[in-house]
Tab-separated table of C-alpha atoms and ligand atoms in Angstrom:
chain	number	residue	atom	x	y	z
A	1	UNK	CA	20.873	-2.577	-7.676
A	2	UNK	CA	18.028	-3.233	-6.105
A	3	UNK	CA	16.581	-0.939	-2.955
A	4	UNK	CA	16.489	-3.645	-0.176
A	5	UNK	CA	20.107	-4.099	-1.057
A	6	UNK	CA	20.103	-0.238	-1.964
A	7	UNK	CA	19.163	0.661	1.815
A	8	UNK	CA	21.554	-1.561	4.155
A	9	UNK	CA	24.308	-0.132	2.223
A	10	UNK	CA	24.275	3.495	1.799
A	11	UNK	CA	25.632	5.943	2.645
A	12	UNK	CA	27.958	3.699	5.312
A	13	UNK	CA	31.866	3.344	5.345
A	14	UNK	CA	33.317	1.350	7.692
A	15	UNK	CA	36.791	1.627	6.427
A	16	UNK	CA	37.147	5.048	6.951
A	17	UNK	CA	35.483	4.744	10.257
A	18	UNK	CA	37.697	2.387	12.189
A	19	UNK	CA	36.045	-0.083	10.832
A	20	UNK	CA	32.890	1.195	13.062
A	21	UNK	CA	29.686	-0.903	10.462
A	22	UNK	CA	28.122	2.934	11.456
A	23	UNK	CA	28.606	6.272	10.301
A	24	UNK	CA	29.199	7.820	13.925
A	25	UNK	CA	27.561	10.522	14.704
A	26	UNK	CA	29.673	14.321	14.308
A	27	UNK	CA	28.118	16.932	16.864
A	28	UNK	CA	29.259	19.970	15.010
A	29	UNK	CA	28.502	23.807	14.689
A	30	UNK	CA	32.654	24.794	14.673
A	31	UNK	CA	34.237	23.798	11.451
A	32	UNK	CA	38.284	24.567	11.936
A	33	UNK	CA	40.096	25.063	9.127
A	34	UNK	CA	44.511	25.068	9.681
A	35	UNK	CA	45.519	27.449	6.673
A	36	UNK	CA	44.182	31.280	5.053
A	37	UNK	CA	44.200	29.450	2.062
A	38	UNK	CA	41.899	26.958	3.629
A	39	UNK	CA	39.399	29.057	5.266
A	40	UNK	CA	39.128	31.438	1.767
A	41	UNK	CA	38.508	28.842	-0.489
A	42	UNK	CA	35.769	27.455	2.201
A	43	UNK	CA	33.731	30.608	1.397
A	44	UNK	CA	34.375	31.623	-2.083
A	45	UNK	CA	33.227	27.498	-3.498
A	46	UNK	CA	30.235	25.680	-2.168
A	47	UNK	CA	30.169	22.266	-3.138
A	48	UNK	CA	28.520	18.542	-2.108
A	49	UNK	CA	29.316	17.649	0.851
A	50	UNK	CA	31.912	20.542	1.642
A	51	UNK	CA	33.095	20.999	5.614
A	52	UNK	CA	32.157	24.666	5.740
A	53	UNK	CA	29.651	25.277	8.710
A	54	UNK	CA	27.326	22.250	11.559
A	55	UNK	CA	24.563	23.996	10.124
A	56	UNK	CA	25.371	23.235	5.984
A	57	UNK	CA	26.290	19.695	7.060
A	58	UNK	CA	28.873	17.205	9.040
A	59	UNK	CA	30.249	13.289	7.655
A	60	UNK	CA	26.254	11.627	9.242
A	61	UNK	CA	24.670	14.284	7.778
A	62	UNK	CA	26.464	13.593	4.693
A	63	UNK	CA	25.933	9.938	4.589
A	64	UNK	CA	22.171	10.431	5.869
A	65	UNK	CA	21.847	12.646	2.120
A	66	UNK	CA	23.530	10.388	0.094
A	67	UNK	CA	21.879	7.552	0.830
A	68	UNK	CA	18.550	9.507	0.599
A	69	UNK	CA	19.747	11.240	-3.090
A	70	UNK	CA	20.543	7.466	-4.880
A	71	UNK	CA	17.408	5.537	-3.622
A	72	UNK	CA	15.657	8.401	-5.362
A	73	UNK	CA	17.692	8.665	-8.626
A	74	UNK	CA	18.608	12.076	-7.975
A	75	UNK	CA	21.578	14.753	-7.783
A	76	UNK	CA	22.043	14.984	-4.746
A	77	UNK	CA	19.690	15.095	-1.313
A	78	UNK	CA	19.493	18.394	1.038
A	79	UNK	CA	18.380	17.175	5.080
A	80	UNK	CA	17.011	19.652	6.778
A	81	UNK	CA	14.355	20.070	11.002
A	82	UNK	CA	10.590	19.070	8.846
A	83	UNK	CA	8.920	17.818	6.241
A	84	UNK	CA	7.910	20.508	6.359
A	85	UNK	CA	10.294	22.747	6.935
A	86	UNK	CA	11.108	20.888	3.526
A	87	UNK	CA	8.232	22.427	1.511
A	88	UNK	CA	8.794	25.610	2.906
A	89	UNK	CA	11.937	25.771	1.304
A	90	UNK	CA	10.801	24.304	-1.998
A	91	UNK	CA	8.451	26.464	-2.051
A	92	UNK	CA	10.888	29.589	-1.292
A	93	UNK	CA	13.254	28.186	-3.873
A	94	UNK	CA	10.881	28.894	-6.725
A	95	UNK	CA	9.116	31.905	-5.953
A	96	UNK	CA	8.924	35.692	-5.409
A	97	UNK	CA	6.947	38.878	-5.642
A	98	UNK	CA	5.260	38.348	-8.223
A	99	UNK	CA	4.999	35.517	-9.634
A	100	UNK	CA	2.368	32.316	-10.272
A	101	UNK	CA	1.919	28.624	-8.441
A	102	UNK	CA	-0.033	25.962	-9.759
A	103	UNK	CA	-1.282	23.174	-6.438
A	104	UNK	CA	-3.092	20.385	-6.391
A	105	UNK	CA	-6.071	20.498	-4.009
A	106	UNK	CA	-4.954	17.854	-2.377
A	107	UNK	CA	-1.420	18.876	-0.475
A	108	UNK	CA	-0.084	18.668	3.161
A	109	UNK	CA	-2.965	21.753	4.865
A	110	UNK	CA	0.909	23.552	6.337
A	111	UNK	CA	1.751	23.230	2.632
A	112	UNK	CA	-1.770	24.856	1.784
A	113	UNK	CA	-1.539	27.939	4.961
A	114	UNK	CA	1.907	27.727	3.987
A	115	UNK	CA	0.385	29.225	0.886
A	116	UNK	CA	-1.702	30.885	1.809
A	117	UNK	CA	-0.895	32.862	4.382
A	118	UNK	CA	2.946	33.774	3.934
A	119	UNK	CA	3.818	33.881	0.224
A	120	UNK	CA	0.110	34.986	-0.158
A	121	UNK	CA	1.526	38.052	2.178
A	122	UNK	CA	4.990	38.320	-0.847
A	123	UNK	CA	2.916	38.678	-3.765
A	124	UNK	CA	2.612	35.076	-4.539
A	125	UNK	CA	-0.503	34.361	-6.500
A	126	UNK	CA	-2.127	30.148	-6.342
A	127	UNK	CA	-4.470	28.480	-7.903
A	128	UNK	CA	-4.665	24.897	-6.952
A	129	UNK	CA	-6.375	21.823	-8.869
A	130	UNK	CA	-8.081	19.442	-9.498
A	131	UNK	CA	-5.655	16.398	-8.777
A	132	UNK	CA	-6.721	14.335	-11.993
A	133	UNK	CA	-6.701	17.390	-13.877
A	134	UNK	CA	-3.164	15.586	-16.067
A	135	UNK	CA	-2.631	17.469	-19.194
A	136	UNK	CA	-5.342	19.909	-18.758
A	137	UNK	CA	-3.483	21.378	-16.356
A	138	UNK	CA	-1.797	23.488	-18.929
A	139	UNK	CA	-4.343	25.995	-19.108
A	140	UNK	CA	-3.688	27.301	-15.772
A	141	UNK	CA	-0.184	27.945	-16.307
A	142	UNK	CA	0.469	31.965	-16.736
A	143	UNK	CA	3.645	33.344	-17.943
A	144	UNK	CA	4.526	34.331	-14.841
A	145	UNK	CA	4.262	30.451	-12.997
A	146	UNK	CA	7.535	29.552	-11.681
A	147	UNK	CA	6.134	26.119	-9.647
A	148	UNK	CA	3.835	23.405	-9.520
A	149	UNK	CA	3.091	21.920	-6.180
A	150	UNK	CA	1.875	18.515	-6.368
A	151	UNK	CA	1.395	15.037	-3.183
A	152	UNK	CA	0.615	11.641	-5.055
A	153	UNK	CA	-1.553	10.517	-3.101
A	154	UNK	CA	-3.229	13.573	-2.103
A	155	UNK	CA	-3.145	14.097	2.065
A	156	UNK	CA	-6.412	12.423	3.953
A	157	UNK	CA	-8.383	12.057	-0.040
A	158	UNK	CA	-5.122	9.636	-1.479
A	159	UNK	CA	-6.465	10.979	-5.170
A	160	UNK	CA	-3.744	10.212	-7.463
A	161	UNK	CA	-2.172	11.854	-9.536
A	162	UNK	CA	-1.832	12.330	-13.770
A	163	UNK	CA	2.325	12.612	-13.161
A	164	UNK	CA	3.817	12.032	-16.133
A	165	UNK	CA	1.541	14.316	-17.235
A	166	UNK	CA	0.976	17.327	-15.216
A	167	UNK	CA	4.754	17.049	-15.263
A	168	UNK	CA	4.652	17.307	-19.385
A	169	UNK	CA	2.310	20.294	-19.911
A	170	UNK	CA	4.731	22.169	-16.443
A	171	UNK	CA	7.823	21.233	-18.983
A	172	UNK	CA	6.575	23.057	-22.202
A	173	UNK	CA	5.850	26.328	-20.539
A	174	UNK	CA	8.880	25.702	-18.256
A	175	UNK	CA	6.873	25.234	-14.918
A	176	UNK	CA	9.529	23.600	-11.742
A	177	UNK	CA	7.716	20.923	-10.775
A	178	UNK	CA	7.512	19.536	-7.235
A	179	UNK	CA	6.200	16.318	-5.556
A	180	UNK	CA	5.539	15.516	-1.707
A	181	UNK	CA	6.834	12.216	-1.647
A	182	UNK	CA	5.507	11.148	1.955
A	183	UNK	CA	3.187	8.106	1.300
A	184	UNK	CA	5.291	6.328	-1.625
A	185	UNK	CA	8.153	6.665	-0.987
A	186	UNK	CA	11.152	6.275	-3.367
A	187	UNK	CA	10.860	2.248	-2.331
A	188	UNK	CA	7.267	2.229	-4.385
A	189	UNK	CA	7.516	5.782	-5.488
A	190	UNK	CA	10.436	7.714	-7.393
A	191	UNK	CA	8.951	11.166	-8.790
A	192	UNK	CA	12.230	12.107	-10.332
A	193	UNK	CA	12.666	9.048	-12.542
A	194	UNK	CA	9.025	10.617	-14.125
A	195	UNK	CA	10.964	13.686	-15.193
A	196	UNK	CA	9.874	16.120	-11.192
A	197	UNK	CA	12.301	19.041	-10.202
A	198	UNK	CA	12.274	17.685	-6.947
A	199	UNK	CA	10.755	15.416	-5.029
A	200	UNK	CA	10.502	16.140	-0.803
A	201	UNK	CA	9.513	13.791	2.042
A	202	UNK	CA	9.248	14.408	5.399
A	203	UNK	CA	11.785	11.062	6.593
A	204	UNK	CA	9.888	12.214	9.645
A	205	UNK	CA	7.402	9.233	8.870
A	206	UNK	CA	8.684	6.115	6.708
A	207	UNK	CA	12.430	6.776	7.399
A	208	UNK	CA	12.437	7.429	10.721
A	209	UNK	CA	10.247	4.434	11.085
A	210	UNK	CA	9.415	5.235	14.483
A	211	UNK	CA	7.735	7.823	15.488
A	212	UNK	CA	10.673	9.577	17.599
A	213	UNK	CA	13.049	12.335	15.283
A	214	UNK	CA	11.791	15.303	13.241
A	215	UNK	CA	12.986	15.145	9.433
A	216	UNK	CA	12.856	16.831	5.761
A	217	UNK	CA	14.099	15.233	2.790
A	218	UNK	CA	14.526	17.351	-0.072
A	219	UNK	CA	16.605	15.671	-3.062
A	220	UNK	CA	17.245	17.301	-7.206
A	221	UNK	CA	16.962	16.032	-10.295
A	222	UNK	CA	20.371	17.644	-11.736
A	223	UNK	CA	22.944	20.406	-11.076
A	224	UNK	CA	20.638	23.408	-12.448
A	225	UNK	CA	17.395	22.127	-9.171
A	226	UNK	CA	20.135	21.991	-6.814
A	227	UNK	CA	21.851	25.084	-6.915
A	228	UNK	CA	18.548	27.130	-7.053
A	229	UNK	CA	17.773	24.722	-3.822
A	230	UNK	CA	20.504	25.767	-2.070
A	231	UNK	CA	20.248	28.297	-1.906
A	232	UNK	CA	17.587	28.852	-0.064
A	233	UNK	CA	18.109	25.447	2.061
A	234	UNK	CA	21.237	27.882	3.394
A	235	UNK	CA	19.660	30.566	3.817
A	236	UNK	CA	17.037	29.191	5.517
A	237	UNK	CA	18.729	28.169	7.865
A	238	UNK	CA	17.066	24.607	8.375
A	239	UNK	CA	19.378	22.038	8.761
A	240	UNK	CA	18.835	18.717	10.903
A	241	UNK	CA	20.502	18.033	13.952
A	242	UNK	CA	22.755	14.985	13.912
A	243	UNK	CA	21.192	12.984	16.704
A	244	UNK	CA	17.922	12.622	14.266
A	245	UNK	CA	20.351	11.729	11.398
A	246	UNK	CA	22.102	9.268	12.466
A	247	UNK	CA	17.750	7.524	13.510
A	248	UNK	CA	16.647	8.444	9.739
A	249	UNK	CA	19.653	6.375	8.951
A	250	UNK	CA	19.021	3.810	10.886
A	251	UNK	CA	15.197	3.653	10.700
A	252	UNK	CA	16.927	3.495	5.901
A	253	UNK	CA	18.267	0.378	6.829
A	254	UNK	CA	14.919	-1.600	7.771
A	255	UNK	CA	13.008	0.826	5.144
A	256	UNK	CA	12.529	-1.733	2.389
A	257	UNK	CA	10.903	-4.116	5.207
A	258	UNK	CA	8.275	-2.195	6.464
A	259	UNK	CA	7.211	-0.514	3.432
A	260	UNK	CA	5.598	-4.510	2.289
A	261	UNK	CA	4.430	-5.076	5.582
A	262	UNK	CA	2.798	-1.746	5.303
A	263	UNK	CA	1.211	-2.302	2.618
A	264	UNK	CA	0.328	-5.438	2.922
A	265	UNK	CA	-1.109	-4.406	6.585
A	266	UNK	CA	-2.720	-1.949	5.134
A	267	UNK	CA	-5.178	-3.695	1.838
A	268	UNK	CA	-6.443	-6.549	4.407
A	269	UNK	CA	-7.543	-3.785	7.033
A	270	UNK	CA	-9.329	-1.301	3.675
A	271	UNK	CA	-11.189	-4.430	2.887
A	272	UNK	CA	-12.402	-5.291	5.591
A	273	UNK	CA	-13.462	-1.670	6.489
A	274	UNK	CA	-15.141	-1.765	2.955
A	275	UNK	CA	-18.244	-4.226	4.136
A	276	UNK	CA	-19.127	-2.818	7.231
A	277	UNK	CA	-22.719	-1.371	7.408
A	278	UNK	CA	-21.695	1.582	8.363
A	279	UNK	CA	-19.065	2.250	5.844
A	280	UNK	CA	-19.628	4.787	3.573
A	281	UNK	CA	-16.594	4.318	1.438
A	282	UNK	CA	-12.191	3.305	1.718
A	283	UNK	CA	-9.691	5.772	0.092
A	284	UNK	CA	-7.490	3.395	-1.129
A	285	UNK	CA	-5.326	3.879	-3.514
A	286	UNK	CA	-4.531	0.077	-3.206
A	287	UNK	CA	-8.266	-1.210	-4.009
A	288	UNK	CA	-8.894	-2.128	-8.174
A	289	UNK	CA	-12.305	0.294	-7.883
A	290	UNK	CA	-10.380	3.539	-6.242
A	291	UNK	CA	-11.175	6.111	-8.634
A	292	UNK	CA	-7.623	6.688	-9.683
A	293	UNK	CA	-6.304	3.120	-8.914
A	294	UNK	CA	-5.237	2.487	-12.602
A	295	UNK	CA	-2.516	5.367	-12.468
A	296	UNK	CA	-1.494	3.899	-8.958
A	297	UNK	CA	-0.637	0.474	-10.673
A	298	UNK	CA	0.797	2.840	-13.116
A	299	UNK	CA	3.649	4.011	-11.516
A	300	UNK	CA	3.646	3.126	-8.019
A	301	UNK	CA	4.919	-0.766	-6.581
A	302	UNK	CA	3.131	-0.083	-3.692
A	303	UNK	CA	1.424	1.188	-1.360
A	304	UNK	CA	2.164	2.389	2.440
A	305	UNK	CA	0.116	1.438	5.207
A	306	UNK	CA	-2.060	5.031	5.502
A	307	UNK	CA	-5.220	5.067	4.137
A	308	UNK	CA	-9.086	6.154	5.006
A	309	UNK	CA	-12.172	5.839	5.814
A	310	UNK	CA	-15.983	6.969	5.795
A	311	UNK	CA	-18.202	6.867	8.343
A	312	UNK	CA	-22.304	7.090	7.290
A	313	UNK	CA	-22.878	10.123	9.406
A	314	UNK	CA	-22.888	8.658	13.669
A	315	UNK	CA	-23.513	10.037	16.088
A	316	UNK	CA	-20.434	11.576	17.826
A	317	UNK	CA	-21.188	9.614	21.223
A	318	UNK	CA	-20.974	6.935	18.684
A	319	UNK	CA	-16.872	8.207	17.474
A	320	UNK	CA	-16.224	8.632	20.680
A	321	UNK	CA	-17.152	4.778	21.606
A	322	UNK	CA	-15.553	3.396	19.143
A	323	UNK	CA	-11.612	5.307	19.113
A	324	UNK	CA	-12.162	5.647	22.331
A	325	UNK	CA	-10.748	2.379	23.276
A	326	UNK	CA	-8.750	1.206	20.819
A	327	UNK	CA	-6.502	-0.406	21.785
A	328	UNK	CA	-3.903	-0.959	19.274
A	329	UNK	CA	-4.732	2.874	17.490
A	330	UNK	CA	-3.450	5.757	18.292
A	331	UNK	CA	-4.850	8.496	18.329
A	332	UNK	CA	-1.686	10.827	17.461
A	333	UNK	CA	-0.345	13.198	14.440
A	334	UNK	CA	2.705	12.275	12.381
A	335	UNK	CA	2.404	8.312	10.821
A	336	UNK	CA	5.133	6.155	9.065
A	337	UNK	CA	5.658	4.686	12.763
A	338	UNK	CA	5.810	0.948	13.155
A	339	UNK	CA	2.746	1.601	15.301
A	340	UNK	CA	-0.516	1.934	14.484
A	341	UNK	CA	-2.444	4.801	13.925
A	342	UNK	CA	-6.432	6.183	13.437
A	343	UNK	CA	-7.874	10.364	13.555
A	344	UNK	CA	-10.482	11.112	12.362
A	345	UNK	CA	-9.615	14.580	9.626
A	346	UNK	CA	-11.859	17.996	8.468
A	347	UNK	CA	-11.667	17.971	5.232
A	348	UNK	CA	-14.070	20.463	3.800
A	349	UNK	CA	-11.551	22.972	4.356
A	350	UNK	CA	-9.210	22.112	3.391
A	351	UNK	CA	-10.376	21.698	-0.551
A	352	UNK	CA	-11.443	24.567	-2.676
A	353	UNK	CA	-10.647	23.212	-6.604
A	354	UNK	CA	-12.278	20.382	-5.369
A	355	UNK	CA	-15.146	20.565	-2.900
A	356	UNK	CA	-14.665	17.973	-0.324
A	357	UNK	CA	-19.126	17.768	0.426
A	358	UNK	CA	-18.859	13.505	1.973
A	359	UNK	CA	-21.597	14.434	5.389
A	360	UNK	CA	-19.511	11.259	7.244
A	361	UNK	CA	-16.705	11.591	9.321
A	362	UNK	CA	-13.342	10.561	7.723
A	363	UNK	CA	-11.226	8.664	10.146
A	364	UNK	CA	-7.559	8.519	8.859
A	365	UNK	CA	-5.386	5.124	8.790
A	366	UNK	CA	-2.083	4.139	9.520
A	367	UNK	CA	-2.309	0.702	9.556
A	368	UNK	CA	1.363	-0.047	11.963
A	369	UNK	CA	2.644	-2.727	11.938
A	370	UNK	CA	1.225	-5.939	14.617
A	371	UNK	CA	-0.241	-8.876	13.100
A	372	UNK	CA	-3.022	-7.943	11.263
A	373	UNK	CA	-5.920	-9.808	12.703
A	374	UNK	CA	-5.293	-7.791	16.486
A	375	UNK	CA	-6.095	-4.885	14.314
A	376	UNK	CA	-8.724	-6.427	13.078
A	377	UNK	CA	-9.879	-7.655	16.375
A	378	UNK	CA	-9.387	-4.139	17.916
A	379	UNK	CA	-11.458	-3.116	16.212
A	380	UNK	CA	-13.879	-5.572	15.289
A	381	UNK	CA	-14.758	-5.093	18.567
A	382	UNK	CA	-14.736	-0.929	17.980
A	383	UNK	CA	-17.183	-1.254	15.457
A	384	UNK	CA	-19.316	-3.161	17.776
A	385	UNK	CA	-19.191	-0.796	20.265
A	386	UNK	CA	-20.286	1.598	17.729
A	387	UNK	CA	-23.373	-0.203	16.378
A	388	UNK	CA	-24.206	0.002	20.350
A	389	UNK	CA	-24.028	2.721	21.238
A	390	UNK	CA	-25.482	3.835	17.673
A	391	UNK	CA	-29.026	2.284	18.286
A	392	UNK	CA	-28.976	3.640	22.310
A	393	UNK	CA	-29.151	7.547	20.920
A	394	UNK	CA	-31.321	6.500	17.586
B	401	PLP	C1	2.174	14.999	2.876
B	401	PLP	C2	2.662	14.795	4.478
B	401	PLP	N1	3.786	15.902	3.209
B	401	PLP	C3	4.884	16.555	5.022
B	401	PLP	C4	4.515	16.425	6.008
B	401	PLP	C5	5.728	17.559	6.971
B	401	PLP	O1	5.904	16.997	8.114
B	401	PLP	P1	6.858	17.449	9.076
B	401	PLP	O2	5.253	16.816	10.419
B	401	PLP	O3	7.930	16.326	9.177
B	401	PLP	O4	6.592	18.505	8.944
B	401	PLP	C6	3.362	15.589	6.276
B	401	PLP	C7	3.525	14.960	7.705
B	401	PLP	O5	2.571	14.772	8.915
B	401	PLP	C8	2.884	15.351	5.588
B	401	PLP	O6	2.118	13.890	5.670
């Protein structure tokens, strides 16, 4: 089945639910067992989709998890309370005191913070690597390296990675691999197909798709990884609420329709921005002159609506004049909803392996589902305001 068909059918079982099209929302903490035998059996063995206690899932949770697992091409998925929780559960699953982690320099900032602050406190050391390192990662692997954490493309600056090359080097030395797949979603990228052990997604973004839920999704490649991950997820207690699970499933139904629209509109905006004299660069993996474009073309089936551009240095008042009065671009964190966004970001403090030295202001854009012409018209007016104030301040 093609992804479009999968997202409309997965996780549904009308026959088991009085013919109701969507899986019902089970609100539950306590699950009752009818006999001593049954309750003893439930505590002795742990298996997938086991009704045991609300935190470990209900039929609503299992419907969502099974649908995502199938889409990602994995053995199983765990739904947790946020994308950040999914990352933390993964980092915890593969580390103990004395271990070493390899991490792409361009990961989501809180991933870095967790490694630098929390895991460091527990005696886990991290080496950040240039995301374009490819097979060169082999030289950074130590005898105590247990995990390589990736993100493709990177947060804010969108550098691509040669995922198969990194995975091959890690596999050769017994290092587990995990990748944050929030940007591509399984519609456009399936890390497990390339040998990655754990694919992590912030379901908060495109799976939810409507800027109204928090959700993390962790998909594992096989039963061995499942056991490692399950121990981590269960002990962390980072479960999701049933209403968010339901909304994630509902968002999933239109994911394959929304993603191409985000992709198309994002490219329209990226190309328009590239033509503006105040813009020094546009960071979008689908642009042919973007470094890493060839890797994107080889491994991804499309692009999401998230990219960045860098402005040549302008007075702050000029930037404010542009963004404060944009009508269609909200300024706020997160992305992946139906609406367009634009946020200023400072990357300098977030890179160590490959320092970010561009003096201009980086702006991250999320292309929503509005008409591209309207989005361009709003941008055009924004750039006119920026120019006017920049001239006045010159
Ligand atoms: C790439 C990436 N991964 C993970 C997350 C974390 O997701 P959440 O906000 O659900 O914790 C984000 C959030 O912005 C993100 O951009």
